[in-house]
């Protein structure tokens, strides 16, 4: 499968990318900067969705960033925007894609005890 992962360079995204590649899937990550097996959010906005079978969105600012305080309104807004804006970029790109992916997964939080 060809899988596009928003936030694929983050903590959960890296682990998911490694598992998928180990199982033989072709993975492209979306991040702030483009690189090998990576495209940027601007690439998706400007060029559209690359051909893929599935899209997974795990993008979002780390709420446990030790350099920032959750009680700070601007940081809370940054966290919220980091999830809403990336999701909207992907939704818009999927709507415009001539070949739509058959799977779309989006998660703004993953946790456990």
Short mmCIF file of N, CA, C and O in Angstrom, two decimals:
data_model
loop_
_atom_site.label_atom_id
_atom_site.label_comp_id
_atom_site.label_asym_id
_atom_site.label_seq_id
_atom_site.Cartn_x
_atom_site.Cartn_y
_atom_site.Cartn_z
N UNK A 1 0.82 -1.19 0.00
CA UNK A 1 0.00 0.00 0.00
C UNK A 1 0.87 1.25 0.00
O UNK A 1 1.95 1.25 0.58
N UNK A 2 0.35 2.31 -0.59
CA UNK A 2 1.01 3.62 -0.54
C UNK A 2 0.29 4.44 0.53
O UNK A 2 -0.92 4.71 0.41
N UNK A 3 1.03 4.80 1.57
CA UNK A 3 0.41 5.47 2.72
C UNK A 3 1.07 6.82 2.94
O UNK A 3 2.30 6.94 2.97
N UNK A 4 0.23 7.84 3.10
CA UNK A 4 0.67 9.20 3.37
C UNK A 4 0.39 9.49 4.83
O UNK A 4 -0.74 9.30 5.30
N UNK A 5 1.42 9.92 5.59
CA UNK A 5 1.26 10.16 7.03
C UNK A 5 1.58 11.60 7.37
O UNK A 5 2.73 12.03 7.26
N UNK A 6 0.56 12.34 7.79
CA UNK A 6 0.76 13.69 8.32
C UNK A 6 1.28 13.55 9.74
O UNK A 6 0.71 12.80 10.55
N UNK A 7 2.36 14.22 10.05
CA UNK A 7 2.96 14.06 11.37
C UNK A 7 3.81 12.81 11.45
O UNK A 7 4.11 12.30 12.54
N UNK A 8 4.23 12.31 10.31
CA UNK A 8 5.02 11.08 10.28
C UNK A 8 6.41 11.22 10.87
O UNK A 8 7.09 10.22 11.09
N UNK A 9 6.84 12.43 11.13
CA UNK A 9 8.16 12.64 11.74
C UNK A 9 8.07 12.84 13.25
O UNK A 9 9.08 13.00 13.91
N UNK A 10 6.85 12.80 13.78
CA UNK A 10 6.66 12.95 15.23
C UNK A 10 6.85 11.62 15.96
O UNK A 10 7.20 10.59 15.35
N UNK A 11 6.63 11.64 17.25
CA UNK A 11 6.87 10.47 18.11
C UNK A 11 6.08 9.24 17.65
O UNK A 11 6.65 8.18 17.39
N UNK A 12 4.77 9.35 17.54
CA UNK A 12 3.92 8.23 17.11
C UNK A 12 4.13 7.96 15.62
O UNK A 12 4.21 6.82 15.18
N UNK A 13 4.23 9.03 14.83
CA UNK A 13 4.39 8.90 13.39
C UNK A 13 5.63 8.14 12.99
O UNK A 13 5.61 7.33 12.05
N UNK A 14 6.74 8.39 13.68
CA UNK A 14 7.99 7.66 13.38
C UNK A 14 7.81 6.17 13.61
O UNK A 14 8.24 5.34 12.82
N UNK A 15 7.18 5.83 14.73
CA UNK A 15 6.97 4.41 15.06
C UNK A 15 6.05 3.76 14.03
O UNK A 15 6.33 2.65 13.56
N UNK A 16 4.97 4.44 13.66
CA UNK A 16 4.05 3.90 12.66
C UNK A 16 4.75 3.74 11.32
O UNK A 16 4.61 2.71 10.65
N UNK A 17 5.52 4.74 10.92
CA UNK A 17 6.27 4.68 9.66
C UNK A 17 7.19 3.47 9.64
O UNK A 17 7.24 2.72 8.65
N UNK A 18 7.93 3.24 10.71
CA UNK A 18 8.85 2.09 10.78
C UNK A 18 8.11 0.77 10.67
O UNK A 18 8.55 -0.13 9.94
N UNK A 19 6.99 0.64 11.36
CA UNK A 19 6.21 -0.61 11.31
C UNK A 19 5.69 -0.84 9.89
O UNK A 19 5.79 -1.95 9.35
N UNK A 20 5.13 0.20 9.28
CA UNK A 20 4.56 0.05 7.94
C UNK A 20 5.64 -0.29 6.91
O UNK A 20 5.42 -1.15 6.05
N UNK A 21 6.80 0.35 7.00
CA UNK A 21 7.88 0.06 6.07
C UNK A 21 8.38 -1.38 6.25
O UNK A 21 8.69 -2.06 5.28
N UNK A 22 8.46 -1.83 7.50
CA UNK A 22 8.88 -3.20 7.79
C UNK A 22 7.94 -4.20 7.15
O UNK A 22 8.35 -5.27 6.71
N UNK A 23 6.66 -3.83 7.06
CA UNK A 23 5.65 -4.72 6.47
C UNK A 23 5.54 -4.55 4.96
O UNK A 23 4.65 -5.11 4.33
N UNK A 24 6.45 -3.74 4.37
CA UNK A 24 6.52 -3.62 2.93
C UNK A 24 5.69 -2.51 2.30
O UNK A 24 5.58 -2.44 1.08
N UNK A 25 5.12 -1.63 3.12
CA UNK A 25 4.33 -0.53 2.58
C UNK A 25 5.23 0.64 2.16
O UNK A 25 6.30 0.83 2.73
N UNK A 26 4.77 1.39 1.19
CA UNK A 26 5.47 2.59 0.74
C UNK A 26 4.90 3.77 1.54
O UNK A 26 3.70 4.04 1.48
N UNK A 27 5.74 4.45 2.30
CA UNK A 27 5.28 5.51 3.20
C UNK A 27 5.90 6.85 2.80
O UNK A 27 7.11 6.94 2.59
N UNK A 28 5.05 7.86 2.72
CA UNK A 28 5.50 9.24 2.53
C UNK A 28 4.98 10.03 3.72
O UNK A 28 3.80 9.95 4.05
N UNK A 29 5.86 10.76 4.36
CA UNK A 29 5.48 11.57 5.52
C UNK A 29 5.30 13.02 5.10
O UNK A 29 6.00 13.52 4.23
N UNK A 30 4.36 13.68 5.75
CA UNK A 30 4.18 15.12 5.56
C UNK A 30 4.73 15.79 6.80
O UNK A 30 4.38 15.43 7.92
N UNK A 31 5.58 16.78 6.60
CA UNK A 31 6.16 17.52 7.72
C UNK A 31 6.34 18.98 7.36
O UNK A 31 5.86 19.45 6.34
N UNK A 32 7.05 19.67 8.21
CA UNK A 32 7.29 21.09 7.95
C UNK A 32 8.22 21.29 6.76
O UNK A 32 8.11 22.27 6.04
N UNK A 33 9.15 20.34 6.58
CA UNK A 33 10.14 20.44 5.50
C UNK A 33 10.09 19.18 4.65
O UNK A 33 9.81 18.10 5.15
N UNK A 34 10.42 19.31 3.37
CA UNK A 34 10.47 18.13 2.50
C UNK A 34 11.84 17.48 2.59
O UNK A 34 12.80 18.11 3.03
N UNK A 35 11.91 16.25 2.20
CA UNK A 35 13.17 15.50 2.21
C UNK A 35 12.92 14.13 1.61
O UNK A 35 11.93 13.91 0.92
N UNK A 36 13.83 13.20 1.88
CA UNK A 36 13.69 11.84 1.36
C UNK A 36 12.43 11.21 1.97
O UNK A 36 12.26 11.18 3.19
N UNK A 37 11.55 10.71 1.13
CA UNK A 37 10.27 10.12 1.55
C UNK A 37 9.41 11.10 2.34
O UNK A 37 8.58 10.67 3.15
N UNK A 38 9.62 12.40 2.14
CA UNK A 38 8.84 13.40 2.86
C UNK A 38 8.41 14.52 1.92
O UNK A 38 9.14 14.89 1.01
N UNK A 39 7.22 15.04 2.17
CA UNK A 39 6.78 16.25 1.49
C UNK A 39 6.34 17.22 2.59
O UNK A 39 6.19 16.84 3.75
N UNK A 40 6.17 18.46 2.22
CA UNK A 40 5.78 19.47 3.21
C UNK A 40 4.28 19.75 3.12
O UNK A 40 3.62 19.40 2.14
N UNK A 41 3.77 20.40 4.15
CA UNK A 41 2.36 20.81 4.15
C UNK A 41 2.11 21.77 2.99
O UNK A 41 1.05 21.73 2.38
N UNK A 42 3.09 22.61 2.68
CA UNK A 42 2.95 23.52 1.54
C UNK A 42 2.86 22.75 0.23
O UNK A 42 2.10 23.14 -0.67
N UNK A 43 3.62 21.64 0.12
CA UNK A 43 3.52 20.80 -1.08
C UNK A 43 2.09 20.29 -1.27
O UNK A 43 1.55 20.29 -2.38
N UNK A 44 1.48 19.84 -0.18
CA UNK A 44 0.12 19.31 -0.25
C UNK A 44 -0.86 20.42 -0.63
O UNK A 44 -1.74 20.24 -1.47
N UNK A 45 -0.68 21.60 0.00
CA UNK A 45 -1.57 22.73 -0.32
C UNK A 45 -1.43 23.15 -1.77
O UNK A 45 -2.42 23.42 -2.44
N UNK A 46 -0.20 23.24 -2.27
CA UNK A 46 0.05 23.77 -3.61
C UNK A 46 -0.08 22.74 -4.72
O UNK A 46 -0.54 23.06 -5.81
N UNK A 47 0.36 21.51 -4.46
CA UNK A 47 0.43 20.49 -5.52
C UNK A 47 -0.64 19.42 -5.40
O UNK A 47 -0.78 18.59 -6.28
N UNK A 48 -1.34 19.40 -4.28
CA UNK A 48 -2.37 18.39 -4.07
C UNK A 48 -1.83 17.11 -3.45
O UNK A 48 -0.65 17.00 -3.13
N UNK A 49 -2.72 16.18 -3.31
CA UNK A 49 -2.41 14.90 -2.67
C UNK A 49 -1.65 14.00 -3.62
O UNK A 49 -2.08 13.80 -4.76
N UNK A 50 -0.51 13.45 -3.19
CA UNK A 50 0.14 12.45 -4.04
C UNK A 50 -0.75 11.21 -4.11
O UNK A 50 -1.57 10.97 -3.23
N UNK A 51 -0.59 10.43 -5.15
CA UNK A 51 -1.39 9.21 -5.27
C UNK A 51 -1.07 8.31 -4.08
O UNK A 51 0.10 8.01 -3.80
N UNK A 52 -2.10 7.90 -3.37
CA UNK A 52 -1.91 7.05 -2.20
C UNK A 52 -3.18 6.24 -1.95
O UNK A 52 -4.27 6.61 -2.39
N UNK A 53 -3.03 5.15 -1.22
CA UNK A 53 -4.15 4.29 -0.88
C UNK A 53 -4.78 4.68 0.45
O UNK A 53 -5.96 4.43 0.68
N UNK A 54 -3.97 5.28 1.32
CA UNK A 54 -4.45 5.65 2.64
C UNK A 54 -3.78 6.93 3.11
O UNK A 54 -2.63 7.20 2.76
N UNK A 55 -4.53 7.69 3.91
CA UNK A 55 -4.00 8.90 4.53
C UNK A 55 -4.21 8.78 6.03
O UNK A 55 -5.32 8.46 6.49
N UNK A 56 -3.15 9.00 6.79
CA UNK A 56 -3.21 8.98 8.25
C UNK A 56 -2.72 10.35 8.73
O UNK A 56 -1.65 10.79 8.34
N UNK A 57 -3.52 11.00 9.57
CA UNK A 57 -3.09 12.30 10.09
C UNK A 57 -2.85 12.21 11.59
O UNK A 57 -3.79 12.01 12.37
N UNK A 58 -1.60 12.35 11.97
CA UNK A 58 -1.19 12.35 13.37
C UNK A 58 -0.56 13.69 13.74
O UNK A 58 0.04 13.82 14.80
N UNK A 59 -0.69 14.67 12.85
CA UNK A 59 0.00 15.95 13.03
C UNK A 59 -0.56 16.75 14.19
O UNK A 59 -1.75 16.72 14.47
N UNK A 60 0.31 17.46 14.85
CA UNK A 60 -0.10 18.36 15.92
C UNK A 60 1.06 18.67 16.84
O UNK A 60 1.93 17.84 17.08
N UNK A 61 1.04 19.89 17.34
CA UNK A 61 2.05 20.33 18.30
C UNK A 61 1.99 19.45 19.54
O UNK A 61 0.92 19.07 20.01
N UNK A 62 3.15 19.13 20.09
CA UNK A 62 3.25 18.32 21.31
C UNK A 62 2.70 19.10 22.50
O UNK A 62 3.23 20.16 22.85
N UNK A 63 1.66 18.59 23.13
CA UNK A 63 1.08 19.31 24.28
C UNK A 63 1.95 19.20 25.53
O UNK A 63 1.76 19.94 26.49
N UNK A 64 2.91 18.29 25.51
CA UNK A 64 3.81 18.13 26.65
C UNK A 64 5.16 18.80 26.42
O UNK A 64 6.14 18.46 27.06
N UNK A 65 5.20 19.75 25.52
CA UNK A 65 6.43 20.49 25.23
C UNK A 65 6.93 21.12 26.53
O UNK A 65 6.27 21.98 27.10
N UNK A 66 8.10 20.72 27.02
CA UNK A 66 8.60 21.24 28.30
C UNK A 66 8.98 22.72 28.24
O UNK A 66 9.14 23.36 29.28
N UNK A 67 9.08 23.26 27.04
CA UNK A 67 9.46 24.67 26.89
C UNK A 67 8.24 25.60 26.89
O UNK A 67 8.39 26.81 26.85
N UNK A 68 7.03 25.01 26.90
CA UNK A 68 5.81 25.82 26.83
C UNK A 68 4.84 25.37 27.91
O UNK A 68 4.84 24.22 28.32
N UNK A 69 4.01 26.28 28.35
CA UNK A 69 3.05 25.98 29.43
C UNK A 69 1.64 25.88 28.86
O UNK A 69 1.20 26.74 28.11
N UNK A 70 0.93 24.82 29.26
CA UNK A 70 -0.42 24.59 28.79
C UNK A 70 -1.36 25.72 29.21
O UNK A 70 -2.31 26.05 28.51
N UNK A 71 -1.10 26.35 30.33
CA UNK A 71 -1.95 27.43 30.82
C UNK A 71 -1.85 28.70 29.99
O UNK A 71 -2.68 29.61 30.11
N UNK A 72 -0.89 28.77 29.11
CA UNK A 72 -0.69 29.93 28.25
C UNK A 72 -1.69 29.87 27.09
O UNK A 72 -1.69 28.92 26.31
N UNK A 73 -2.53 30.90 26.96
CA UNK A 73 -3.57 30.90 25.93
C UNK A 73 -2.98 30.76 24.52
O UNK A 73 -3.52 30.02 23.68
N UNK A 74 -1.87 31.43 24.25
CA UNK A 74 -1.31 31.38 22.89
C UNK A 74 -0.80 29.96 22.57
O UNK A 74 -0.92 29.51 21.43
N UNK A 75 -0.26 29.25 23.57
CA UNK A 75 0.19 27.88 23.33
C UNK A 75 -1.01 26.96 23.10
O UNK A 75 -0.99 26.12 22.19
N UNK A 76 -2.07 27.12 23.87
CA UNK A 76 -3.28 26.31 23.66
C UNK A 76 -3.82 26.54 22.25
O UNK A 76 -4.22 25.61 21.56
N UNK A 77 -3.80 27.79 21.79
CA UNK A 77 -4.28 28.11 20.44
C UNK A 77 -3.36 27.49 19.38
O UNK A 77 -3.83 26.98 18.37
N UNK A 78 -2.06 27.50 19.64
CA UNK A 78 -1.09 26.89 18.73
C UNK A 78 -1.35 25.38 18.59
O UNK A 78 -1.32 24.84 17.49
N UNK A 79 -1.62 24.72 19.71
CA UNK A 79 -1.92 23.28 19.71
C UNK A 79 -3.20 23.02 18.90
O UNK A 79 -3.24 22.13 18.04
N UNK A 80 -4.22 23.81 19.17
CA UNK A 80 -5.50 23.65 18.46
C UNK A 80 -5.32 23.88 16.96
O UNK A 80 -5.74 23.06 16.14
N UNK A 81 -4.67 24.97 16.61
CA UNK A 81 -4.45 25.28 15.19
C UNK A 81 -3.63 24.21 14.49
O UNK A 81 -3.88 23.89 13.33
N UNK A 82 -2.64 23.64 15.19
CA UNK A 82 -1.78 22.62 14.58
C UNK A 82 -2.58 21.39 14.18
O UNK A 82 -2.19 20.68 13.25
N UNK A 83 -3.68 21.14 14.85
CA UNK A 83 -4.52 20.00 14.50
C UNK A 83 -5.58 20.37 13.46
O UNK A 83 -5.79 19.63 12.50
N UNK A 84 -6.21 21.50 13.64
CA UNK A 84 -7.29 21.92 12.74
C UNK A 84 -6.75 22.24 11.35
O UNK A 84 -7.30 21.78 10.34
N UNK A 85 -5.69 23.00 11.27
CA UNK A 85 -5.17 23.43 9.98
C UNK A 85 -4.65 22.25 9.16
O UNK A 85 -4.94 22.13 7.97
N UNK A 86 -3.90 21.35 9.79
CA UNK A 86 -3.38 20.20 9.05
C UNK A 86 -4.51 19.28 8.57
O UNK A 86 -4.47 18.78 7.45
N UNK A 87 -5.52 19.11 9.40
CA UNK A 87 -6.66 18.29 9.00
C UNK A 87 -7.38 18.93 7.82
O UNK A 87 -7.74 18.25 6.85
N UNK A 88 -7.56 20.25 7.87
CA UNK A 88 -8.24 20.94 6.78
C UNK A 88 -7.46 20.86 5.48
O UNK A 88 -8.03 20.69 4.40
N UNK A 89 -6.14 20.97 5.56
CA UNK A 89 -5.30 20.84 4.36
C UNK A 89 -5.52 19.47 3.73
O UNK A 89 -5.68 19.36 2.50
N UNK A 90 -5.53 18.42 4.54
CA UNK A 90 -5.72 17.08 4.01
C UNK A 90 -7.12 16.87 3.45
O UNK A 90 -7.30 16.28 2.38
N UNK A 91 -8.13 17.37 4.15
CA UNK A 91 -9.51 17.25 3.66
C UNK A 91 -9.64 17.93 2.30
O UNK A 91 -10.21 17.36 1.36
N UNK A 92 -9.13 19.14 2.19
CA UNK A 92 -9.20 19.87 0.91
C UNK A 92 -8.48 19.12 -0.20
O UNK A 92 -8.97 19.02 -1.33
N UNK A 93 -7.30 18.57 0.12
CA UNK A 93 -6.52 17.84 -0.89
C UNK A 93 -7.23 16.55 -1.31
O UNK A 93 -7.22 16.21 -2.50
N UNK A 94 -7.85 15.86 -0.37
CA UNK A 94 -8.58 14.63 -0.70
C UNK A 94 -9.77 14.96 -1.59
O UNK A 94 -10.04 14.26 -2.57
N UNK A 95 -10.49 16.03 -1.27
CA UNK A 95 -11.64 16.42 -2.08
C UNK A 95 -11.25 16.70 -3.53
O UNK A 95 -12.00 16.38 -4.45
N UNK A 96 -10.08 17.30 -3.71
CA UNK A 96 -9.63 17.68 -5.06
C UNK A 96 -8.90 16.56 -5.80
O UNK A 96 -8.68 16.65 -7.01
N UNK A 97 -8.52 15.52 -5.10
CA UNK A 97 -7.71 14.45 -5.71
C UNK A 97 -8.50 13.67 -6.76
O UNK A 97 -9.63 13.26 -6.50
N UNK A 98 -7.92 13.48 -7.93
CA UNK A 98 -8.62 12.70 -8.96
C UNK A 98 -8.76 11.22 -8.54
O UNK A 98 -9.76 10.59 -8.85
N UNK A 99 -7.75 10.70 -7.84
CA UNK A 99 -7.82 9.35 -7.29
C UNK A 99 -7.83 9.47 -5.78
O UNK A 99 -6.81 9.78 -5.16
N UNK A 100 -8.98 9.23 -5.18
CA UNK A 100 -9.12 9.40 -3.74
C UNK A 100 -8.58 8.17 -2.99
O UNK A 100 -8.74 7.05 -3.46
N UNK A 101 -7.94 8.38 -1.86
CA UNK A 101 -7.50 7.23 -1.05
C UNK A 101 -8.73 6.50 -0.51
O UNK A 101 -9.77 7.12 -0.27
N UNK A 102 -8.62 5.20 -0.33
CA UNK A 102 -9.77 4.46 0.18
C UNK A 102 -9.84 4.45 1.70
O UNK A 102 -10.85 4.06 2.27
N UNK A 103 -8.78 4.92 2.36
CA UNK A 103 -8.76 4.95 3.82
C UNK A 103 -8.27 6.31 4.29
O UNK A 103 -7.29 6.84 3.77
N UNK A 104 -8.95 6.84 5.31
CA UNK A 104 -8.60 8.14 5.91
C UNK A 104 -8.73 7.98 7.42
O UNK A 104 -9.79 7.63 7.92
N UNK A 105 -7.62 8.19 8.13
CA UNK A 105 -7.61 8.10 9.59
C UNK A 105 -7.02 9.39 10.12
O UNK A 105 -5.98 9.85 9.66
N UNK A 106 -7.71 9.98 11.10
CA UNK A 106 -7.20 11.22 11.70
C UNK A 106 -7.33 11.13 13.21
O UNK A 106 -8.40 10.76 13.72
N UNK A 107 -6.26 11.44 13.91
CA UNK A 107 -6.27 11.39 15.37
C UNK A 107 -5.50 12.55 15.93
O UNK A 107 -4.34 12.78 15.55
N UNK A 108 -6.13 13.30 16.81
CA UNK A 108 -5.41 14.44 17.40
C UNK A 108 -4.80 14.09 18.75
O UNK A 108 -4.05 14.87 19.31
N UNK A 109 -5.12 12.92 19.29
CA UNK A 109 -4.55 12.53 20.57
C UNK A 109 -4.55 11.01 20.70
O UNK A 109 -5.48 10.35 20.26
N UNK A 110 -3.50 10.51 21.28
CA UNK A 110 -3.41 9.08 21.57
C UNK A 110 -2.86 8.98 23.00
O UNK A 110 -1.89 9.63 23.34
N UNK A 111 -3.50 8.20 23.81
CA UNK A 111 -3.03 8.12 25.20
C UNK A 111 -3.44 6.80 25.84
O UNK A 111 -4.12 5.99 25.24
N UNK A 112 -3.04 6.63 27.05
CA UNK A 112 -3.36 5.42 27.78
C UNK A 112 -2.91 5.54 29.21
O UNK A 112 -2.36 6.56 29.63
N UNK A 113 -3.17 4.54 29.97
CA UNK A 113 -2.77 4.51 31.38
C UNK A 113 -1.62 3.60 31.58
O UNK A 113 -1.39 2.65 30.99
#
